Coordinates of C-alpha atoms in Angstrom, one line a residue:
M86 CA 107.5 74.3 111.1
F87 CA 111.0 76.3 111.0
T88 CA 112.8 73.2 111.5
G89 CA 112.5 71.8 108.3
L90 CA 113.7 76.0 107.0
L91 CA 117.1 75.1 109.4
I92 CA 117.4 71.9 107.3
V93 CA 117.5 73.1 104.1
L94 CA 119.4 75.9 105.1
L95 CA 122.0 74.3 106.7
P96 CA 124.4 72.8 103.1
L97 CA 123.8 76.7 102.1
V98 CA 125.3 77.6 105.2
L99 CA 127.7 75.2 105.6
G100 CA 129.3 75.6 102.0
Y101 CA 129.4 79.4 102.4
L102 CA 131.9 79.5 105.1
V103 CA 134.2 76.7 103.3
P104 CA 137.2 79.2 101.4
V105 CA 138.8 78.0 98.3
R106 CA 141.8 78.8 97.6
R107 CA 142.6 77.0 94.0
A108 CA 141.7 78.2 90.8
S109 CA 141.4 73.9 90.2
I110 CA 138.4 73.0 92.6
M111 CA 136.5 76.2 92.0
A112 CA 136.2 74.4 89.0
W113 CA 135.5 71.4 89.8
I114 CA 132.7 73.2 92.0
N115 CA 131.5 75.3 89.1
R116 CA 131.3 71.2 87.2
G117 CA 129.3 70.2 90.4
V118 CA 126.2 73.0 90.6
S119 CA 125.8 72.4 87.0
A120 CA 125.3 69.0 86.8
S121 CA 123.3 69.1 89.9
I122 CA 121.0 71.6 88.7
Y123 CA 120.4 69.7 85.7
L124 CA 120.1 66.8 87.6
I125 CA 117.3 67.8 89.7
L126 CA 115.5 70.1 86.5
L127 CA 115.9 66.0 85.4
L128 CA 113.7 65.0 88.1
M129 CA 111.3 68.0 88.5
G130 CA 110.6 66.9 84.3
V131 CA 109.9 63.0 85.7
S132 CA 108.2 64.0 88.4
L133 CA 105.4 66.1 86.3
A134 CA 104.6 63.0 84.6
G135 CA 103.1 61.9 87.7
L136 CA 100.8 65.0 88.6
P137 CA 97.6 62.9 87.8
D138 CA 95.5 64.4 84.1
L139 CA 98.9 65.8 82.8
G140 CA 97.7 68.1 80.6
T141 CA 94.9 69.6 82.0
Q142 CA 97.6 70.6 85.0
L143 CA 100.2 71.4 82.2
S144 CA 97.3 73.9 80.7
R145 CA 96.7 75.7 84.6
M146 CA 100.3 75.4 84.9
G147 CA 101.0 77.2 81.8
G148 CA 98.8 79.9 82.8
Q149 CA 99.7 80.6 86.5
A150 CA 103.0 81.4 84.7
L151 CA 101.8 83.8 82.8
L152 CA 100.0 85.8 85.2
L153 CA 102.7 85.6 87.5
F154 CA 105.1 86.5 84.5
V155 CA 102.9 89.3 84.0
V156 CA 101.7 90.5 86.9
I157 CA 105.1 90.8 88.7
S158 CA 106.6 92.2 85.5
A159 CA 104.3 95.2 85.8
F160 CA 105.8 95.6 89.1
N161 CA 109.1 96.1 88.6
L162 CA 108.9 97.8 85.5
A163 CA 107.0 100.2 86.8
A164 CA 109.5 100.4 89.8
L165 CA 112.9 100.3 87.5
W166 CA 111.9 103.0 85.4
W167 CA 111.2 105.6 88.6
L168 CA 114.8 104.7 89.7
S169 CA 115.7 105.2 86.1
R170 CA 114.1 108.7 86.4
R171 CA 116.1 109.2 89.6
L172 CA 119.4 107.5 89.1
R173 CA 121.3 108.4 85.8
L174 CA 124.1 106.8 85.3
D175 CA 127.5 107.6 82.7
L176 CA 127.5 104.4 80.9
G177 CA 130.1 106.1 78.5
E178 CA 132.4 104.3 75.3
K179 CA 130.5 100.9 75.0
R180 CA 132.9 98.0 74.6
V181 CA 133.0 94.5 73.8
I182 CA 134.1 92.2 76.7
D183 CA 136.4 88.7 74.4
G184 CA 134.1 86.3 74.1
A185 CA 131.0 87.0 75.0
P186 CA 128.2 86.4 73.1
T187 CA 127.5 88.3 69.8
S188 CA 124.0 87.7 70.0
K189 CA 120.3 87.7 71.9
L190 CA 120.5 83.0 70.7
A191 CA 123.8 82.2 71.6
A192 CA 123.0 84.4 74.9
M193 CA 120.3 82.2 76.0
A194 CA 121.5 79.1 74.7
G195 CA 122.2 77.7 78.5
S196 CA 118.5 79.0 79.5
L197 CA 117.6 77.8 76.9
S198 CA 119.1 74.4 77.3
L199 CA 117.7 73.6 80.5
V200 CA 114.1 73.9 79.6
G201 CA 115.0 70.5 77.4
V202 CA 116.4 69.3 80.1
V203 CA 112.5 69.4 82.1
I204 CA 111.1 68.3 79.2
A205 CA 113.5 65.8 78.4
G206 CA 112.6 64.9 82.0
L207 CA 109.1 64.6 81.6
V208 CA 109.2 62.9 78.3
I209 CA 111.1 59.6 80.5
G210 CA 108.2 59.6 82.8
L211 CA 105.8 59.0 80.4
M212 CA 107.5 56.8 80.0
L213 CA 107.5 55.6 83.3
V214 CA 103.6 55.5 83.4
G215 CA 102.0 52.9 83.9
R216 CA 104.9 50.4 84.1
W217 CA 106.1 50.6 87.6
G218 CA 103.0 52.0 89.4
T219 CA 104.0 55.8 91.7
T220 CA 107.0 54.2 92.2
P221 CA 109.7 55.8 90.4
F222 CA 107.8 59.5 90.8
E223 CA 108.3 59.3 94.2
L224 CA 112.1 57.9 93.9
A225 CA 112.7 60.8 91.8
E226 CA 111.7 63.6 94.4
H227 CA 113.2 61.8 97.1
L228 CA 117.0 61.6 95.2
A229 CA 116.2 65.8 94.2
E230 CA 115.8 66.2 97.9
W231 CA 119.0 65.1 98.8
V232 CA 120.5 66.0 94.8
L233 CA 119.1 70.0 96.4
Y234 CA 121.1 69.7 99.7
V235 CA 124.3 69.2 97.6
L236 CA 123.9 72.4 95.4
L237 CA 122.8 74.3 97.8
A238 CA 126.4 73.4 99.6
L239 CA 127.8 74.3 96.3
I240 CA 126.2 77.7 96.0
G241 CA 126.8 79.1 99.4
C242 CA 130.4 77.9 98.4
Q243 CA 130.3 79.6 94.9
L244 CA 128.7 82.2 96.8
R245 CA 131.5 83.0 99.6
N246 CA 134.5 81.9 96.7
S247 CA 132.8 85.1 94.1
G248 CA 134.9 87.4 94.7
M249 CA 132.8 90.4 95.8
P250 CA 133.6 91.6 99.2
L251 CA 130.9 92.8 101.7
K252 CA 132.2 96.6 101.6
Q253 CA 132.8 96.1 97.5
I254 CA 128.9 95.5 97.4
L255 CA 128.1 98.4 100.0
L256 CA 130.1 100.8 97.7
N257 CA 127.9 100.5 95.1
R258 CA 125.8 102.3 95.9
H259 CA 123.9 102.3 92.2
G260 CA 123.8 97.8 91.9
L261 CA 122.7 98.3 95.9
F262 CA 119.7 100.9 94.8
I263 CA 118.8 98.5 91.6
A264 CA 118.6 95.6 93.2
M265 CA 115.9 96.9 96.2
T266 CA 114.0 98.2 94.0
L267 CA 114.0 94.8 92.1
A268 CA 113.2 92.2 94.8
A269 CA 110.3 95.0 96.5
S270 CA 108.9 95.1 93.4
S271 CA 109.0 92.0 92.9
L272 CA 107.3 90.8 96.4
I273 CA 104.5 93.8 96.0
G274 CA 104.0 91.8 92.3
G275 CA 104.0 87.9 94.1
L276 CA 101.8 89.4 97.0
A277 CA 99.4 90.8 94.6
A278 CA 99.3 87.6 92.3
A279 CA 99.2 85.5 95.3
P280 CA 94.9 85.2 95.6
M281 CA 94.7 85.3 91.6
L282 CA 96.5 81.9 91.8
G283 CA 94.8 80.9 94.4
L284 CA 97.9 80.7 96.6
A285 CA 98.2 81.6 100.4
W286 CA 100.3 85.2 100.9
N287 CA 103.5 83.3 102.0
E288 CA 103.4 81.3 98.9
G289 CA 102.3 84.0 96.3
L290 CA 106.0 86.0 98.0
A291 CA 108.0 82.7 97.7
M292 CA 106.7 82.0 93.8
A293 CA 108.8 85.6 93.6
S294 CA 111.3 85.3 95.4
G295 CA 113.2 83.4 92.6
F296 CA 114.0 87.4 90.9
G297 CA 114.7 85.3 88.0
W298 CA 116.8 82.5 89.1
Y299 CA 115.1 80.0 87.5
S300 CA 117.1 77.1 88.3
L301 CA 116.7 77.5 92.1
S302 CA 113.7 79.3 91.7
G303 CA 111.5 76.3 89.8
I304 CA 113.6 73.6 92.4
L305 CA 113.2 75.0 95.6
I306 CA 109.3 75.5 94.5
G307 CA 109.0 72.1 93.6
E308 CA 110.4 70.4 96.3
H309 CA 108.1 72.1 99.4
L310 CA 105.1 73.3 97.2
G311 CA 105.1 70.6 94.3
P312 CA 106.1 69.8 91.2
A313 CA 103.2 72.1 89.3
L314 CA 104.3 75.4 91.2
G315 CA 107.8 74.6 90.8
G316 CA 107.0 75.0 86.6
V317 CA 105.4 77.6 87.4
A318 CA 107.7 79.5 89.6
F319 CA 110.7 77.8 86.9
F320 CA 109.0 79.5 84.2
N321 CA 107.7 82.7 85.5
D322 CA 111.6 83.5 86.0
L323 CA 113.2 82.5 82.9
T324 CA 110.4 84.6 80.6
R325 CA 111.9 87.3 82.7
E326 CA 115.2 86.3 81.4
L327 CA 113.9 86.0 77.5
L328 CA 112.2 89.3 78.3
A329 CA 115.4 90.9 79.6
F330 CA 118.0 89.8 76.6
V331 CA 114.9 91.5 74.3
L332 CA 114.6 94.4 76.8
I333 CA 118.5 95.4 77.6
P334 CA 119.4 96.6 73.8
L335 CA 116.3 98.8 73.3
V336 CA 115.7 101.1 77.0
M337 CA 120.0 100.5 77.8
R338 CA 121.0 104.2 77.0
R339 CA 117.6 106.0 78.3
Y340 CA 116.8 103.8 81.1
A341 CA 120.1 102.0 82.4
P342 CA 118.9 100.9 85.7
L343 CA 115.8 99.5 84.5
A344 CA 118.1 97.2 81.7
I345 CA 120.8 96.0 84.2
G346 CA 118.3 95.6 87.0
Y347 CA 115.0 94.1 84.8
G348 CA 117.3 90.6 84.7
G349 CA 117.2 90.1 88.4
A350 CA 119.6 87.9 89.4
T351 CA 120.9 86.8 85.8
S352 CA 122.3 90.5 85.9
M353 CA 125.3 88.4 87.0
D354 CA 125.8 86.0 84.6
F355 CA 123.4 84.6 81.9
T356 CA 122.4 88.4 81.1
L357 CA 126.1 90.3 81.7
P358 CA 127.3 90.4 78.1
V359 CA 124.1 92.0 77.1
I360 CA 124.5 94.2 79.2
Q361 CA 127.9 95.1 78.9
Q362 CA 127.9 95.3 75.0
H363 CA 124.9 97.6 74.8
G364 CA 126.2 99.6 77.9
G365 CA 129.2 99.9 78.2
V366 CA 131.9 98.6 81.0
R367 CA 130.7 101.1 83.3
C368 CA 127.3 98.7 83.9
V369 CA 130.0 95.4 84.9
P370 CA 130.6 96.6 88.5
I371 CA 127.0 98.0 89.0
A372 CA 124.8 94.7 87.5
V373 CA 127.1 92.0 89.2
V374 CA 126.7 93.6 92.3
S375 CA 123.0 93.8 91.7
G376 CA 122.7 89.9 90.6
F377 CA 125.4 88.6 93.3
I378 CA 122.6 91.2 96.1
L379 CA 119.6 89.5 94.6
S380 CA 121.1 85.7 94.2
L381 CA 122.3 86.0 97.7
L382 CA 119.0 87.0 98.9
S383 CA 116.3 84.3 97.2
P384 CA 117.2 81.7 98.6
P385 CA 117.0 81.5 102.2
L386 CA 114.1 84.2 101.4
I387 CA 112.6 81.2 99.7
L388 CA 113.3 79.1 102.4
F389 CA 111.6 81.2 104.8
L390 CA 108.9 81.9 103.1
V391 CA 107.5 77.9 101.9
A392 CA 108.2 77.4 106.0
L393 CA 105.8 79.6 107.3

């Protein structure tokens, strides 16, 4: 049972052991991560096209994603609201980061493009149906597995060379509290949603362990629980990010931990400019630490849970 877990975790660990000192190499690693994500999501779309009775499966997938999102978000929002009442943050003045997106649409462009990649893969898969049987879908699944190993190694390298030392993480108690609250409430929500979705308890926990990292959660879940549940995980975490873009401006000044934490792992990248724009520069290290902890926790936790 745990042999498969160790095989998949090995690239992540090996990547984490590699120090990178040249910015040019780090830039290539970042491009490799982006390219791997796009390729795997394209292949996930192709695999979805190979599902029997696709229309029914997609309808069911949408319903499951919505249910999972509502249940987990309810626990997240309640827990982060509770934390916001007890963890007061002095936001200070607001200053905009140079080059930050000036609109929610600009900030969401990256996440929406990933949806387009999945749809493109689905269209390609539908074009292949009936021509070569199940061969293209089997090839897509095998290729996605190997690209996943490369992606995990590159992500491990990214995490190692992110400039976030352990001391800085442990000393930023606000970021640590926000991350732990988001993680714990997500897992409780996943456990509560599991029987409603007809999933085993560990599968429900795994589905909730993406913490907003939709590009990775969909890939890992799809690889181990099938493309349909991979799609559910992807859209659940993607919807979290989209709602975060709406919530941040509305609640930042009154419930800063909720605004920073709800985006989950994306608070260190995609939602960070919006957090800074509406909360000020003092929110930035808190958001980065929170997002980094959740990004570090998500891959091994998902892999551990699906291996149970």
